[in-house]
Amino acid sequence: MTEYPKSKKRSFPGPIAILMVVIVLAAISTWLLPAGEYNKLSVSGKSFSMDSGSGSSVKLPLTQKTLDSLHIRIALQKFVNGDIRKPVSVPGTFSVEKRNGQGFISVLEAPIKGIIDSIDIILFILVIGGFMFVFDEAGAMVKGISAISHSMKGREPRLIAMLTIIFSFFAGSYGMAEEAFVFYAVLVPLFLVAGYDLLIPMAVIFGGTALGTIASFSNPFSTIIASNAAGVNWMDGLTGRIILWVIITALLVWYILRYAAKIKKDPKASLVYQVDGEVKSPFELEVTDTTNTPKLEGRTKLLLFIFVATFLMMIGGVVFLDWWTLEMSALFLGSAMLVAVIGRINEKVFTQRFIDGARSLLSVAFIIGVARGVTIVLNDGHVSDSILFYASHLVQGVPPVFFILLLMAFYLVFSLFIQSSSGMAVLTMPIIGGLAIIVNIPGREIVNSYNYGLCIMSFIAPTGLVLPSLLMVNISLKTWLKFIMPLLVMLTIICMIALVIGIYL
């Protein structure tokens, strides 16, 4: 197995440490902020149930007239279909309550309560990790990419376009990130032999996966988790995200091909050469005979089909069969078993690889639980609604366009410190999602602003994967910034336009 270079020590604390600090700050806020709650509206059987902070509950007719009378600008069908999964704050019903400050024990219990509260999502993520490692053990993905790479020797521009689209699709569909590291050993020597510099594989692999997450049309680690936390259906806005994915992926392909053609014509125009000088890749000596095109066996083709079909079935199950984490987890578990049978992976290896895969995402699972603990502390201290109440007063009268762009800017800045998409989602979405309803902005655009800000910043955030990726190709951050910054400006403008259009659709 290839020994990948280790990243340098980060200057920022890790996401879990940051989230624990946030939990402490949340606990302190319960002693400083006035306690209070909104009445909450939810569906109970064939009627609405409106619960007050004092514990009383009132049954209301399950009609659009009820929603209109309460100034809740959500279609009745959203509640009936289960698109709105969380109780909704009723505008104008905020009442001050007795302070309930959260102490040391509450801080210690918060991450545990958060993990218990989000166990369904955590198990889903762990099962996905197991599935990915079992699929990797079968070797089908590496073989598929290698076959495409070798068959297109001499047609590298087309290869660059195809691979960029593939990596972007994998990121947008299921959140490919760290697992893309395996492809550097395959593609770095290939592009170097073709006459390109080390920025090309970096842009194709890391750039493709980072860009794909911006649209995240079915990414369970960002869009699905964020939508769940905000109380909206993740399918709302799917068409717009797919359209955006097509646009920005085409832009990235054009951007890389433009640079590739430039350095192909004049190698001294390479930014790597101009900034870093003569550098060698860790994989430069691994070049083998690239004249023989590896053929995909029938078994490998079948495994690749199962891989793609699994994600398509997940989308179809959610859309048409009302699936959620239980059904999706069962799907990926079944697919992992099927891959093991077809790939002839013995039982002990299958079990070990599945556990290894789950272990690889255990930190993500803990991040989700710890981040949910922040909300639990705020809710137990009865200050979540207080923050929502006073924040809504600050933004009253602010045009929706200004609000949504400010929100994207917030995520751009905040994601410098937390690059965990799932952690960011469950930390911010419950409050931001409720605030969006009061400001009259579609929930899907709140999720989109989170995706845009977080993922645009992932191209350069030191707490993310950019530094390990740069070490994989042995180029400096300065070189990467010089290459990528013009693209980030274009992506930011496109995403701002998309948000403005989205709030009026």
XYZ file of C-alpha atoms in Angstrom:
505
model
C 0.000 0.000 0.000
C 1.307 3.449 -0.901
C 2.539 5.512 2.043
C 1.098 8.978 1.528
C 2.889 12.049 2.836
C 1.616 13.296 6.152
C 0.252 16.807 6.418
C 1.976 19.414 8.524
C 0.708 20.209 11.984
C -2.355 22.414 11.780
C -2.409 25.748 13.530
C -6.162 25.535 14.146
C -7.805 23.201 16.676
C -9.815 20.306 15.279
C -13.590 20.453 14.682
C -14.496 18.495 17.832
C -12.378 20.776 20.036
C -13.953 23.827 18.440
C -17.435 22.392 18.926
C -16.736 21.638 22.588
C -15.715 25.270 23.024
C -18.984 26.259 21.361
C -20.880 24.008 23.805
C -19.190 25.791 26.712
C -20.064 29.173 25.202
C -23.632 27.976 24.671
C -23.821 26.965 28.338
C -22.477 30.372 29.405
C -25.098 32.053 27.211
C -27.864 30.292 29.160
C -26.748 32.312 32.214
C -26.494 35.593 30.317
C -29.408 35.575 27.864
C -33.062 35.806 28.873
C -34.871 32.485 28.614
C -37.965 32.171 26.478
C -39.749 30.054 23.908
C -42.022 30.286 20.908
C -45.087 28.133 20.636
C -44.299 25.144 18.406
C -46.590 23.790 15.701
C -46.417 20.206 14.468
C -48.677 17.591 12.921
C -50.239 15.150 15.361
C -52.397 12.563 13.638
C -55.030 14.354 11.589
C -54.662 17.752 13.255
C -52.086 20.354 14.207
C -50.721 20.436 17.728
C -49.479 23.777 19.100
C -47.323 23.369 22.202
C -46.398 26.253 24.480
C -43.305 26.622 26.647
C -45.405 26.031 29.777
C -46.219 22.514 28.597
C -49.811 23.076 27.476
C -50.964 21.797 24.084
C -53.768 22.930 21.800
C -55.251 20.935 18.912
C -55.939 22.935 15.717
C -57.509 21.960 12.366
C -55.076 20.539 9.815
C -55.863 23.201 7.198
C -54.109 25.926 5.243
C -56.379 28.436 6.969
C -54.784 27.497 10.308
C -51.308 28.136 8.904
C -52.384 31.461 7.406
C -53.965 32.590 10.671
C -50.705 31.846 12.484
C -48.686 33.729 9.822
C -46.762 30.574 8.902
C -45.893 30.871 5.211
C -45.617 27.160 4.474
C -47.931 25.138 2.255
C -50.119 22.638 4.113
C -48.892 19.853 1.833
C -45.361 20.273 3.223
C -46.652 19.163 6.631
C -48.919 16.427 5.289
C -46.181 14.880 3.149
C -43.650 14.982 5.976
C -41.417 17.520 4.215
C -41.417 19.613 7.417
C -39.934 17.219 9.952
C -39.368 19.526 12.928
C -41.821 21.586 14.999
C -42.091 25.086 13.569
C -41.859 28.218 15.691
C -45.081 30.204 15.548
C -44.326 33.892 14.846
C -45.516 36.359 17.473
C -45.828 33.819 20.301
C -42.487 34.321 22.067
C -42.795 34.449 25.861
C -40.122 35.043 28.510
C -39.491 32.176 30.926
C -37.547 31.515 34.120
C -33.786 31.207 33.574
C -32.478 27.634 33.364
C -28.683 27.968 33.275
C -26.690 24.935 32.109
C -23.771 23.910 34.343
C -20.684 21.692 34.178
C -22.618 18.415 34.196
C -24.865 19.657 31.386
C -21.777 20.455 29.284
C -20.424 16.929 29.812
C -23.769 15.346 28.998
C -24.418 17.450 25.890
C -22.218 15.464 23.422
C -23.652 12.159 24.693
C -27.216 13.436 24.364
C -26.331 14.743 20.920
C -25.055 11.347 19.781
C -28.186 9.639 21.119
C -30.397 12.242 19.475
C -28.736 11.792 16.071
C -27.999 8.066 16.198
C -29.942 7.322 13.008
C -27.815 9.704 10.953
C -24.631 8.491 12.667
C -25.354 4.842 11.840
C -26.169 5.796 8.241
C -22.788 7.495 7.893
C -20.935 4.562 9.452
C -22.635 2.132 7.059
C -21.631 4.314 4.095
C -18.020 4.178 5.305
C -18.194 0.402 5.478
C -19.684 0.195 1.988
C -16.966 2.411 0.501
C -14.128 0.364 2.014
C -15.642 -2.930 0.863
C -16.046 -1.492 -2.635
C -12.441 -0.291 -2.545
C -11.339 -3.786 -1.505
C -12.978 -5.149 -4.662
C -10.732 -2.801 -6.693
C -13.416 -1.867 -9.215
C -13.197 1.916 -8.871
C -9.418 2.104 -9.373
C -9.696 -0.302 -12.323
C -12.459 1.791 -13.866
C -10.530 5.056 -13.597
C -7.318 3.374 -14.799
C -9.068 1.898 -17.833
C -10.431 5.296 -18.830
C -7.039 6.953 -18.306
C -5.091 4.441 -20.420
C -7.629 4.157 -23.213
C -7.496 7.931 -23.772
C -3.721 8.260 -23.964
C -2.981 10.978 -26.531
C -6.390 12.505 -25.939
C -5.564 13.983 -22.558
C -7.773 17.097 -22.829
C -10.774 14.833 -23.198
C -9.454 12.726 -20.318
C -9.106 15.837 -18.125
C -12.703 16.778 -18.883
C -14.051 13.279 -18.220
C -12.190 12.771 -14.948
C -13.097 16.232 -13.655
C -16.766 15.498 -14.349
C -16.502 12.079 -12.677
C -14.857 13.401 -9.517
C -17.302 16.290 -9.370
C -20.223 13.869 -9.754
C -18.944 11.572 -7.009
C -18.570 14.545 -4.667
C -21.972 15.989 -5.491
C -23.721 12.628 -5.211
C -22.203 11.047 -2.114
C -19.500 13.405 -0.846
C -16.234 11.918 -2.124
C -13.307 13.471 -0.261
C -10.489 11.556 1.458
C -11.045 8.422 -0.633
C -9.965 10.391 -3.723
C -6.372 10.276 -2.408
C -5.911 6.831 -3.946
C -6.137 8.277 -7.466
C -3.078 10.513 -7.169
C -0.806 7.488 -7.580
C -2.592 6.671 -10.843
C -3.109 10.098 -12.383
C -0.011 12.075 -11.348
C 2.417 9.942 -13.434
C -0.067 9.850 -16.302
C -0.380 13.638 -16.550
C 3.351 14.196 -16.065
C 4.157 11.838 -18.948
C 1.587 13.704 -21.047
C 3.548 16.935 -20.568
C 1.475 18.658 -17.901
C 2.554 19.979 -14.504
C 1.517 18.910 -11.013
C -1.337 21.422 -10.831
C -3.364 19.409 -13.354
C -3.892 16.286 -11.203
C -4.425 18.526 -8.170
C -7.086 20.518 -10.019
C -8.766 17.427 -11.455
C -8.882 15.362 -8.247
C -9.057 17.863 -5.395
C -10.625 20.618 -7.497
C -13.216 18.233 -8.906
C -14.257 16.851 -5.522
C -14.248 20.280 -3.836
C -16.336 21.796 -6.614
C -18.852 18.946 -6.731
C -19.799 19.527 -3.105
C -20.899 23.099 -3.866
C -24.021 21.821 -5.620
C -24.258 18.585 -3.532
C -27.448 17.399 -5.192
C -27.636 14.171 -3.126
C -24.668 14.398 -0.750
C -25.698 12.693 2.520
C -22.927 14.463 4.456
C -24.089 17.985 3.622
C -27.383 18.580 1.808
C -29.322 15.724 3.414
C -28.049 16.379 6.947
C -28.463 20.163 6.619
C -31.994 19.823 5.242
C -32.932 17.458 8.055
C -31.550 19.865 10.651
C -33.390 22.800 9.057
C -36.640 20.854 8.912
C -37.027 20.758 5.122
C -37.059 18.017 2.496
C -33.625 17.661 0.876
C -35.319 17.041 -2.483
C -36.654 20.600 -2.453
C -34.311 22.462 -4.790
C -32.834 19.310 -6.369
C -33.425 20.561 -9.926
C -31.696 23.862 -9.216
C -28.715 22.102 -7.642
C -28.314 19.808 -10.636
C -28.430 22.794 -12.997
C -25.826 24.593 -10.877
C -23.658 21.448 -10.821
C -23.690 21.331 -14.631
C -22.771 25.023 -14.906
C -19.924 25.103 -12.377
C -18.514 21.739 -13.486
C -18.394 23.006 -17.068
C -16.650 26.144 -15.767
C -14.026 24.088 -13.923
C -13.413 21.898 -16.974
C -12.910 25.003 -19.127
C -10.637 26.570 -16.496
C -8.377 23.514 -16.231
C -8.246 22.912 -19.997
C -7.332 26.549 -20.601
C -4.392 26.273 -18.197
C -3.411 22.828 -19.537
C -3.253 24.108 -23.117
C -1.162 27.071 -21.980
C 1.537 24.985 -20.280
C 1.451 22.353 -23.010
C 2.420 25.088 -25.450
C 4.975 26.710 -23.131
C 6.155 24.632 -20.114
C 7.760 27.725 -18.579
C 4.259 29.214 -18.221
C 3.629 26.628 -15.508
C 2.783 28.221 -12.156
C 4.548 25.326 -10.448
C 7.747 26.186 -12.328
C 7.355 29.940 -11.726
C 6.598 29.704 -7.992
C 8.099 26.425 -6.745
C 10.768 25.837 -9.372
C 11.796 22.291 -10.272
C 9.842 19.909 -8.060
C 9.329 16.171 -8.202
C 6.217 14.205 -7.419
C 6.277 11.366 -4.852
C 4.693 9.194 -7.553
C 7.044 10.111 -10.402
C 8.886 6.788 -10.234
C 5.697 4.745 -10.381
C 5.135 5.296 -14.104
C 4.582 1.986 -15.839
C 3.870 0.978 -19.408
C 0.849 3.074 -20.286
C 0.545 1.729 -23.812
C -1.483 -1.293 -22.723
C -5.093 -0.462 -22.065
C -6.409 -2.533 -19.151
C -9.681 -4.232 -20.027
C -12.539 -4.245 -17.571
C -13.675 -7.732 -16.733
C -17.339 -8.535 -16.590
C -17.153 -8.717 -12.813
C -15.605 -5.243 -12.585
C -18.285 -3.779 -14.863
C -20.961 -5.385 -12.703
C -19.412 -3.932 -9.535
C -19.291 -0.449 -11.054
C -22.935 -0.831 -12.070
C -23.886 -1.819 -8.514
C -22.010 1.216 -7.165
C -23.891 3.677 -9.371
C -27.210 1.838 -8.971
C -26.960 2.016 -5.168
C -26.932 5.818 -5.167
C -29.671 6.000 -7.788
C -31.798 3.644 -5.680
C -31.208 5.828 -2.626
C -32.530 8.869 -4.481
C -35.458 6.916 -5.901
C -36.332 5.457 -2.499
C -36.410 8.869 -0.844
C -38.422 10.432 -3.673
C -40.971 7.711 -4.324
C -41.000 5.445 -1.251
C -40.495 7.914 1.629
C -37.212 6.303 2.664
C -35.057 7.827 5.357
C -31.963 6.792 7.283
C -33.172 3.283 8.240
C -33.982 2.276 4.673
C -30.923 4.002 3.214
C -28.626 2.313 5.732
C -30.135 -1.071 4.884
C -29.585 -0.362 1.168
C -25.871 0.380 1.597
C -25.410 -2.598 3.925
C -27.055 -4.888 1.381
C -24.983 -3.409 -1.451
C -21.784 -3.963 0.555
C -22.713 -7.619 1.008
C -23.505 -7.960 -2.699
C -20.153 -6.392 -3.641
C -18.397 -8.829 -1.296
C -20.105 -11.817 -2.913
C -19.461 -10.703 -6.502
C -15.939 -9.528 -5.669
C -15.198 -12.840 -3.937
C -14.160 -11.153 -0.705
C -14.048 -13.704 2.098
C -16.055 -13.203 5.257
C -13.158 -12.174 7.520
C -11.795 -9.627 5.030
C -15.305 -8.269 4.396
C -15.963 -7.825 8.106
C -12.600 -6.165 8.726
C -12.887 -3.807 5.768
C -16.448 -2.860 6.699
C -15.345 -2.089 10.258
C -12.332 -0.161 8.925
C -14.657 1.902 6.750
C -16.995 2.657 9.624
C -13.987 3.556 11.777
C -12.725 5.966 9.097
C -15.940 7.994 9.469
C -16.199 7.681 13.246
C -14.820 11.189 13.672
C -17.596 12.473 11.401
C -20.114 10.617 13.540
C -18.750 12.152 16.747
C -18.750 15.587 15.153
C -22.444 15.212 14.367
C -23.215 14.199 17.937
C -21.067 16.899 19.550
C -22.511 19.575 17.269
C -26.054 18.447 18.061
C -25.059 18.877 21.716
C -24.797 22.629 21.134
C -28.471 22.768 20.190
C -29.378 20.577 23.157
C -27.640 22.953 25.595
C -29.372 25.966 24.057
C -32.750 24.211 24.070
C -32.412 22.938 27.647
C -31.427 26.440 28.714
C -34.436 27.847 26.826
C -32.296 30.357 24.926
C -32.494 28.921 21.378
C -35.755 30.723 20.800
C -34.406 33.819 22.567
C -31.548 33.989 20.041
C -34.060 33.472 17.244
C -36.381 36.135 18.673
C -33.758 38.860 19.073
C -32.014 37.992 15.805
C -35.334 38.258 13.988
C -35.750 41.759 15.378
C -32.345 42.689 13.998
C -33.198 41.484 10.486
C -36.769 42.746 10.360
C -37.063 44.978 7.344
C -33.874 43.578 5.802
C -34.578 42.611 2.181
C -34.430 38.834 1.594
C -31.680 39.328 -1.002
C -29.463 41.103 1.500
C -30.186 38.485 4.166
C -29.337 35.452 2.005
C -26.087 37.018 0.767
C -25.070 37.901 4.326
C -25.770 34.307 5.305
C -23.482 33.011 2.556
C -20.790 35.414 3.764
C -21.262 34.091 7.302
C -20.607 30.530 6.120
C -17.609 31.635 4.078
C -15.983 33.043 7.214
C -17.143 30.449 9.750
C -16.020 27.526 7.556
C -12.422 28.687 7.904
C -12.570 27.119 11.370
C -15.007 24.233 10.849
C -14.668 22.350 7.562
C -16.883 19.457 8.612
C -19.991 19.722 6.432
C -22.060 17.571 8.786
C -20.794 19.374 11.887
C -21.521 22.768 10.379
C -24.985 21.642 9.318
C -26.238 20.396 12.650
C -24.571 23.262 14.519
C -26.160 26.105 12.561
C -29.173 24.817 10.641
C -31.720 24.465 13.456
C -31.409 28.158 14.346
C -30.781 29.519 10.851
C -33.585 27.381 9.421
C -36.089 28.778 11.910
C -34.900 32.313 11.288
C -35.371 31.839 7.528
C -39.065 31.098 8.027
C -39.534 34.379 9.883
C -37.617 36.319 7.224
C -39.676 34.495 4.560
C -36.832 32.772 2.709
C -37.240 29.239 1.288
C -35.502 26.602 3.409
C -33.745 25.200 0.349
C -31.902 28.487 -0.146
C -30.715 28.422 3.464
C -29.257 24.983 2.770
C -27.783 26.257 -0.505
C -26.116 29.250 1.174
C -24.552 26.847 3.659
C -23.303 24.600 0.832
C -21.959 27.500 -1.228
C -20.100 29.243 1.591
C -18.667 26.096 3.172
C -17.578 24.432 -0.058
C -16.141 27.480 -1.814
C -13.964 28.013 1.245
C -12.949 24.317 1.219
C -10.679 25.099 -1.754
C -8.350 27.055 0.542
C -9.332 26.400 4.195
C -6.348 24.998 6.137
C -8.645 22.931 8.355
C -9.856 20.978 5.309
C -8.154 18.663 2.810
C -6.254 21.211 0.770
C -2.943 20.862 2.650
C -2.839 17.032 2.550
C -3.791 17.187 -1.130
C -0.999 19.630 -1.914
C 1.453 17.276 -0.241
C 0.218 14.482 -2.488
C 1.514 16.413 -5.511
C 4.335 18.254 -3.722
C 3.401 21.841 -4.590
C 3.016 24.869 -2.326
C -0.135 26.551 -1.058
C 1.097 29.759 -2.706
C 1.078 28.054 -6.115
C -2.397 26.678 -5.530
C -3.782 30.046 -4.408
C -2.353 31.756 -7.472
C -4.014 29.147 -9.674
C -7.398 28.833 -7.966
C -8.295 32.366 -6.765
C -9.669 33.642 -10.111
C -11.926 30.586 -10.280
C -13.144 31.133 -6.716
C -14.135 34.695 -7.581
C -16.185 33.396 -10.518
C -17.770 30.652 -8.417
C -18.699 33.132 -5.691
C -20.443 35.410 -8.180
C -22.326 32.482 -9.765
C -23.474 31.210 -6.369
C -24.622 34.672 -5.301
C -26.690 34.947 -8.466
C -28.128 31.466 -7.870
C -29.189 32.429 -4.337
C -30.868 35.637 -5.488
C -32.746 33.776 -8.220
C -33.675 30.977 -5.805
C -35.450 33.138 -3.239
C -37.884 34.375 -5.894
C -38.726 30.964 -7.390
